[in-house]
Amino acid sequence: MDRVIARKWYSTAEVAEMLGFGLSKTKMLVLSGQIRSVKDGRHRRILPEWVDDYIRRLAEEQAA
């Protein structure tokens, strides 16, 4: 029986690729709190819904 495990979180590099941003810009967004994250040892982890929240806020700001 094959079971696929769904991704629970992403690395900063994966989020940068998803958003089409550079790694430096994404790290700045994470460190400034614009994209939420949790620290897992030496790494930052970002939940998919936090990426969605960032995109939603950005779109709302542009619409205003």
PDB file of N, CA and C in Angstrom:
ATOM      1  N   MET A   1       0.846  -1.171   0.000  1.00  0.00           N
ATOM      2  CA  MET A   1       0.000   0.000   0.000  1.00  0.00           C
ATOM      3  C   MET A   1       0.896   1.241   0.000  1.00  0.00           C
ATOM      4  N   ASP A   2       0.784   2.054  -1.058  1.00  0.00           N
ATOM      5  CA  ASP A   2       1.541   3.302  -1.143  1.00  0.00           C
ATOM      6  C   ASP A   2       0.742   4.424  -0.521  1.00  0.00           C
ATOM      7  N   ARG A   3       1.422   5.216   0.252  1.00  0.00           N
ATOM      8  CA  ARG A   3       0.769   6.356   0.888  1.00  0.00           C
ATOM      9  C   ARG A   3       1.608   7.595   0.607  1.00  0.00           C
ATOM     10  N   VAL A   4       0.959   8.648   0.147  1.00  0.00           N
ATOM     11  CA  VAL A   4       1.651   9.899  -0.112  1.00  0.00           C
ATOM     12  C   VAL A   4       1.434  10.820   1.082  1.00  0.00           C
ATOM     13  N   ILE A   5       2.521  11.331   1.608  1.00  0.00           N
ATOM     14  CA  ILE A   5       2.434  12.257   2.734  1.00  0.00           C
ATOM     15  C   ILE A   5       2.434  13.674   2.184  1.00  0.00           C
ATOM     16  N   ALA A   6       1.405  14.432   2.536  1.00  0.00           N
ATOM     17  CA  ALA A   6       1.292  15.809   2.069  1.00  0.00           C
ATOM     18  C   ALA A   6       2.286  16.689   2.825  1.00  0.00           C
ATOM     19  N   ARG A   7       2.828  17.679   2.114  1.00  0.00           N
ATOM     20  CA  ARG A   7       3.764  18.621   2.737  1.00  0.00           C
ATOM     21  C   ARG A   7       3.058  19.419   3.819  1.00  0.00           C
ATOM     22  N   LYS A   8       3.666  19.532   4.954  1.00  0.00           N
ATOM     23  CA  LYS A   8       3.098  20.303   6.059  1.00  0.00           C
ATOM     24  C   LYS A   8       3.680  21.702   6.114  1.00  0.00           C
ATOM     25  N   TRP A   9       4.925  21.866   5.654  1.00  0.00           N
ATOM     26  CA  TRP A   9       5.543  23.176   5.653  1.00  0.00           C
ATOM     27  C   TRP A   9       6.598  23.254   4.576  1.00  0.00           C
ATOM     28  N   TYR A  10       7.077  24.483   4.345  1.00  0.00           N
ATOM     29  CA  TYR A  10       8.061  24.737   3.301  1.00  0.00           C
ATOM     30  C   TYR A  10       9.272  25.436   3.893  1.00  0.00           C
ATOM     31  N   SER A  11      10.390  25.290   3.217  1.00  0.00           N
ATOM     32  CA  SER A  11      11.589  26.042   3.588  1.00  0.00           C
ATOM     33  C   SER A  11      11.504  27.435   2.972  1.00  0.00           C
ATOM     34  N   THR A  12      12.364  28.320   3.421  1.00  0.00           N
ATOM     35  CA  THR A  12      12.403  29.669   2.863  1.00  0.00           C
ATOM     36  C   THR A  12      12.729  29.623   1.372  1.00  0.00           C
ATOM     37  N   ALA A  13      13.635  28.750   0.982  1.00  0.00           N
ATOM     38  CA  ALA A  13      14.007  28.627  -0.426  1.00  0.00           C
ATOM     39  C   ALA A  13      12.821  28.145  -1.276  1.00  0.00           C
ATOM     40  N   GLU A  14      12.038  27.220  -0.755  1.00  0.00           N
ATOM     41  CA  GLU A  14      10.875  26.729  -1.488  1.00  0.00           C
ATOM     42  C   GLU A  14       9.824  27.822  -1.644  1.00  0.00           C
ATOM     43  N   VAL A  15       9.631  28.625  -0.596  1.00  0.00           N
ATOM     44  CA  VAL A  15       8.666  29.727  -0.674  1.00  0.00           C
ATOM     45  C   VAL A  15       9.150  30.767  -1.679  1.00  0.00           C
ATOM     46  N   ALA A  16      10.445  31.050  -1.688  1.00  0.00           N
ATOM     47  CA  ALA A  16      10.999  31.997  -2.652  1.00  0.00           C
ATOM     48  C   ALA A  16      10.705  31.540  -4.077  1.00  0.00           C
ATOM     49  N   GLU A  17      10.893  30.268  -4.340  1.00  0.00           N
ATOM     50  CA  GLU A  17      10.626  29.730  -5.674  1.00  0.00           C
ATOM     51  C   GLU A  17       9.136  29.808  -6.009  1.00  0.00           C
ATOM     52  N   MET A  18       8.283  29.486  -5.032  1.00  0.00           N
ATOM     53  CA  MET A  18       6.837  29.528  -5.261  1.00  0.00           C
ATOM     54  C   MET A  18       6.375  30.945  -5.607  1.00  0.00           C
ATOM     55  N   LEU A  19       6.949  31.944  -4.932  1.00  0.00           N
ATOM     56  CA  LEU A  19       6.525  33.329  -5.129  1.00  0.00           C
ATOM     57  C   LEU A  19       7.256  34.012  -6.289  1.00  0.00           C
ATOM     58  N   GLY A  20       8.296  33.372  -6.788  1.00  0.00           N
ATOM     59  CA  GLY A  20       9.081  33.984  -7.857  1.00  0.00           C
ATOM     60  C   GLY A  20       9.989  35.085  -7.338  1.00  0.00           C
ATOM     61  N   PHE A  21      10.338  35.027  -6.056  1.00  0.00           N
ATOM     62  CA  PHE A  21      11.207  36.009  -5.422  1.00  0.00           C
ATOM     63  C   PHE A  21      12.594  35.407  -5.260  1.00  0.00           C
ATOM     64  N   GLY A  22      13.565  36.273  -5.052  1.00  0.00           N
ATOM     65  CA  GLY A  22      14.896  35.814  -4.694  1.00  0.00           C
ATOM     66  C   GLY A  22      14.911  35.353  -3.247  1.00  0.00           C
ATOM     67  N   LEU A  23      15.916  34.563  -2.912  1.00  0.00           N
ATOM     68  CA  LEU A  23      16.026  34.047  -1.553  1.00  0.00           C
ATOM     69  C   LEU A  23      16.234  35.183  -0.553  1.00  0.00           C
ATOM     70  N   SER A  24      17.034  36.178  -0.909  1.00  0.00           N
ATOM     71  CA  SER A  24      17.290  37.300   0.004  1.00  0.00           C
ATOM     72  C   SER A  24      16.015  38.065   0.315  1.00  0.00           C
ATOM     73  N   LYS A  25      15.204  38.325  -0.706  1.00  0.00           N
ATOM     74  CA  LYS A  25      13.951  39.048  -0.484  1.00  0.00           C
ATOM     75  C   LYS A  25      13.014  38.228   0.402  1.00  0.00           C
ATOM     76  N   THR A  26      12.940  36.940   0.166  1.00  0.00           N
ATOM     77  CA  THR A  26      12.066  36.080   0.960  1.00  0.00           C
ATOM     78  C   THR A  26      12.530  36.019   2.404  1.00  0.00           C
ATOM     79  N   LYS A  27      13.828  35.906   2.619  1.00  0.00           N
ATOM     80  CA  LYS A  27      14.351  35.902   3.984  1.00  0.00           C
ATOM     81  C   LYS A  27      14.023  37.214   4.690  1.00  0.00           C
ATOM     82  N   MET A  28      14.111  38.344   3.967  1.00  0.00           N
ATOM     83  CA  MET A  28      13.777  39.636   4.554  1.00  0.00           C
ATOM     84  C   MET A  28      12.300  39.682   4.944  1.00  0.00           C
ATOM     85  N   LEU A  29      11.426  39.159   4.086  1.00  0.00           N
ATOM     86  CA  LEU A  29       9.995  39.127   4.391  1.00  0.00           C
ATOM     87  C   LEU A  29       9.715  38.263   5.620  1.00  0.00           C
ATOM     88  N   VAL A  30      10.429  37.169   5.752  1.00  0.00           N
ATOM     89  CA  VAL A  30      10.263  36.283   6.908  1.00  0.00           C
ATOM     90  C   VAL A  30      10.777  36.968   8.176  1.00  0.00           C
ATOM     91  N   LEU A  31      11.977  37.523   8.112  1.00  0.00           N
ATOM     92  CA  LEU A  31      12.571  38.147   9.299  1.00  0.00           C
ATOM     93  C   LEU A  31      11.805  39.385   9.743  1.00  0.00           C
ATOM     94  N   SER A  32      11.169  40.093   8.802  1.00  0.00           N
ATOM     95  CA  SER A  32      10.388  41.275   9.155  1.00  0.00           C
ATOM     96  C   SER A  32       8.978  40.920   9.625  1.00  0.00           C
ATOM     97  N   GLY A  33       8.611  39.634   9.512  1.00  0.00           N
ATOM     98  CA  GLY A  33       7.299  39.192   9.965  1.00  0.00           C
ATOM     99  C   GLY A  33       6.202  39.318   8.935  1.00  0.00           C
ATOM    100  N   GLN A  34       6.538  39.751   7.731  1.00  0.00           N
ATOM    101  CA  GLN A  34       5.518  39.855   6.692  1.00  0.00           C
ATOM    102  C   GLN A  34       5.037  38.483   6.233  1.00  0.00           C
ATOM    103  N   ILE A  35       5.930  37.507   6.307  1.00  0.00           N
ATOM    104  CA  ILE A  35       5.561  36.106   6.099  1.00  0.00           C
ATOM    105  C   ILE A  35       5.877  35.393   7.411  1.00  0.00           C
ATOM    106  N   ARG A  36       4.865  34.800   8.018  1.00  0.00           N
ATOM    107  CA  ARG A  36       5.056  34.099   9.287  1.00  0.00           C
ATOM    108  C   ARG A  36       5.930  32.867   9.099  1.00  0.00           C
ATOM    109  N   SER A  37       6.634  32.504  10.152  1.00  0.00           N
ATOM    110  CA  SER A  37       7.470  31.301  10.119  1.00  0.00           C
ATOM    111  C   SER A  37       7.697  30.814  11.546  1.00  0.00           C
ATOM    112  N   VAL A  38       8.182  29.596  11.649  1.00  0.00           N
ATOM    113  CA  VAL A  38       8.633  29.045  12.916  1.00  0.00           C
ATOM    114  C   VAL A  38      10.073  28.602  12.732  1.00  0.00           C
ATOM    115  N   LYS A  39      10.814  28.656  13.802  1.00  0.00           N
ATOM    116  CA  LYS A  39      12.206  28.238  13.740  1.00  0.00           C
ATOM    117  C   LYS A  39      12.292  26.773  14.171  1.00  0.00           C
ATOM    118  N   ASP A  40      12.910  25.964  13.337  1.00  0.00           N
ATOM    119  CA  ASP A  40      13.097  24.537  13.590  1.00  0.00           C
ATOM    120  C   ASP A  40      14.598  24.275  13.591  1.00  0.00           C
ATOM    121  N   GLY A  41      15.202  24.364  14.771  1.00  0.00           N
ATOM    122  CA  GLY A  41      16.656  24.261  14.832  1.00  0.00           C
ATOM    123  C   GLY A  41      17.272  25.486  14.186  1.00  0.00           C
ATOM    124  N   ARG A  42      18.075  25.278  13.144  1.00  0.00           N
ATOM    125  CA  ARG A  42      18.698  26.391  12.430  1.00  0.00           C
ATOM    126  C   ARG A  42      17.861  26.874  11.260  1.00  0.00           C
ATOM    127  N   HIS A  43      16.752  26.224  10.992  1.00  0.00           N
ATOM    128  CA  HIS A  43      15.972  26.510   9.795  1.00  0.00           C
ATOM    129  C   HIS A  43      14.644  27.182  10.120  1.00  0.00           C
ATOM    130  N   ARG A  44      14.159  27.963   9.165  1.00  0.00           N
ATOM    131  CA  ARG A  44      12.830  28.555   9.248  1.00  0.00           C
ATOM    132  C   ARG A  44      11.887  27.679   8.448  1.00  0.00           C
ATOM    133  N   ARG A  45      10.694  27.471   8.967  1.00  0.00           N
ATOM    134  CA  ARG A  45       9.674  26.683   8.282  1.00  0.00           C
ATOM    135  C   ARG A  45       8.425  27.533   8.154  1.00  0.00           C
ATOM    136  N   ILE A  46       7.765  27.405   7.016  1.00  0.00           N
ATOM    137  CA  ILE A  46       6.614  28.250   6.701  1.00  0.00           C
ATOM    138  C   ILE A  46       5.448  27.364   6.290  1.00  0.00           C
ATOM    139  N   LEU A  47       4.325  27.522   6.983  1.00  0.00           N
ATOM    140  CA  LEU A  47       3.131  26.753   6.650  1.00  0.00           C
ATOM    141  C   LEU A  47       2.513  27.286   5.356  1.00  0.00           C
ATOM    142  N   PRO A  48       1.917  26.406   4.556  1.00  0.00           N
ATOM    143  CA  PRO A  48       1.300  26.857   3.301  1.00  0.00           C
ATOM    144  C   PRO A  48       0.279  27.979   3.496  1.00  0.00           C
ATOM    145  N   GLU A  49      -0.507  27.922   4.568  1.00  0.00           N
ATOM    146  CA  GLU A  49      -1.520  28.963   4.779  1.00  0.00           C
ATOM    147  C   GLU A  49      -0.886  30.314   5.085  1.00  0.00           C
ATOM    148  N   TRP A  50       0.343  30.323   5.616  1.00  0.00           N
ATOM    149  CA  TRP A  50       1.014  31.594   5.870  1.00  0.00           C
ATOM    150  C   TRP A  50       1.448  32.243   4.561  1.00  0.00           C
ATOM    151  N   VAL A  51       1.818  31.427   3.578  1.00  0.00           N
ATOM    152  CA  VAL A  51       2.129  31.968   2.249  1.00  0.00           C
ATOM    153  C   VAL A  51       0.853  32.555   1.651  1.00  0.00           C
ATOM    154  N   ASP A  52      -0.256  31.831   1.769  1.00  0.00           N
ATOM    155  CA  ASP A  52      -1.548  32.318   1.270  1.00  0.00           C
ATOM    156  C   ASP A  52      -1.946  33.623   1.959  1.00  0.00           C
ATOM    157  N   ASP A  53      -1.714  33.720   3.272  1.00  0.00           N
ATOM    158  CA  ASP A  53      -2.026  34.946   4.011  1.00  0.00           C
ATOM    159  C   ASP A  53      -1.223  36.125   3.475  1.00  0.00           C
ATOM    160  N   TYR A  54       0.049  35.919   3.210  1.00  0.00           N
ATOM    161  CA  TYR A  54       0.900  36.984   2.668  1.00  0.00           C
ATOM    162  C   TYR A  54       0.370  37.456   1.321  1.00  0.00           C
ATOM    163  N   ILE A  55       0.048  36.516   0.456  1.00  0.00           N
ATOM    164  CA  ILE A  55      -0.458  36.862  -0.882  1.00  0.00           C
ATOM    165  C   ILE A  55      -1.782  37.612  -0.771  1.00  0.00           C
ATOM    166  N   ARG A  56      -2.645  37.163   0.105  1.00  0.00           N
ATOM    167  CA  ARG A  56      -3.958  37.803   0.307  1.00  0.00           C
ATOM    168  C   ARG A  56      -3.776  39.251   0.791  1.00  0.00           C
ATOM    169  N   ARG A  57      -2.899  39.446   1.784  1.00  0.00           N
ATOM    170  CA  ARG A  57      -2.641  40.798   2.297  1.00  0.00           C
ATOM    171  C   ARG A  57      -2.064  41.704   1.224  1.00  0.00           C
ATOM    172  N   LEU A  58      -1.143  41.180   0.429  1.00  0.00           N
ATOM    173  CA  LEU A  58      -0.534  41.944  -0.637  1.00  0.00           C
ATOM    174  C   LEU A  58      -1.580  42.366  -1.664  1.00  0.00           C
ATOM    175  N   ALA A  59      -2.470  41.442  -2.030  1.00  0.00           N
ATOM    176  CA  ALA A  59      -3.529  41.755  -3.000  1.00  0.00           C
ATOM    177  C   ALA A  59      -4.487  42.792  -2.439  1.00  0.00           C
ATOM    178  N   GLU A  60      -4.834  42.686  -1.160  1.00  0.00           N
ATOM    179  CA  GLU A  60      -5.739  43.657  -0.535  1.00  0.00           C
ATOM    180  C   GLU A  60      -5.120  45.053  -0.485  1.00  0.00           C
ATOM    181  N   GLU A  61      -3.813  45.115  -0.203  1.00  0.00           N
ATOM    182  CA  GLU A  61      -3.133  46.403  -0.175  1.00  0.00           C
ATOM    183  C   GLU A  61      -3.123  47.048  -1.554  1.00  0.00           C
ATOM    184  N   GLN A  62      -2.937  46.247  -2.587  1.00  0.00           N
ATOM    185  CA  GLN A  62      -2.914  46.758  -3.952  1.00  0.00           C
ATOM    186  C   GLN A  62      -4.286  47.225  -4.403  1.00  0.00           C
ATOM    187  N   ALA A  63      -5.328  46.582  -3.879  1.00  0.00           N
ATOM    188  CA  ALA A  63      -6.713  46.934  -4.258  1.00  0.00           C
ATOM    189  C   ALA A  63      -7.172  48.211  -3.557  1.00  0.00           C
ATOM    190  N   ALA A  64      -6.566  48.526  -2.421  1.00  0.00           N
ATOM    191  CA  ALA A  64      -7.013  49.687  -1.645  1.00  0.00           C
ATOM    192  C   ALA A  64      -6.526  51.000  -2.218  1.00  0.00           C
TER     193      ALA A  64
END
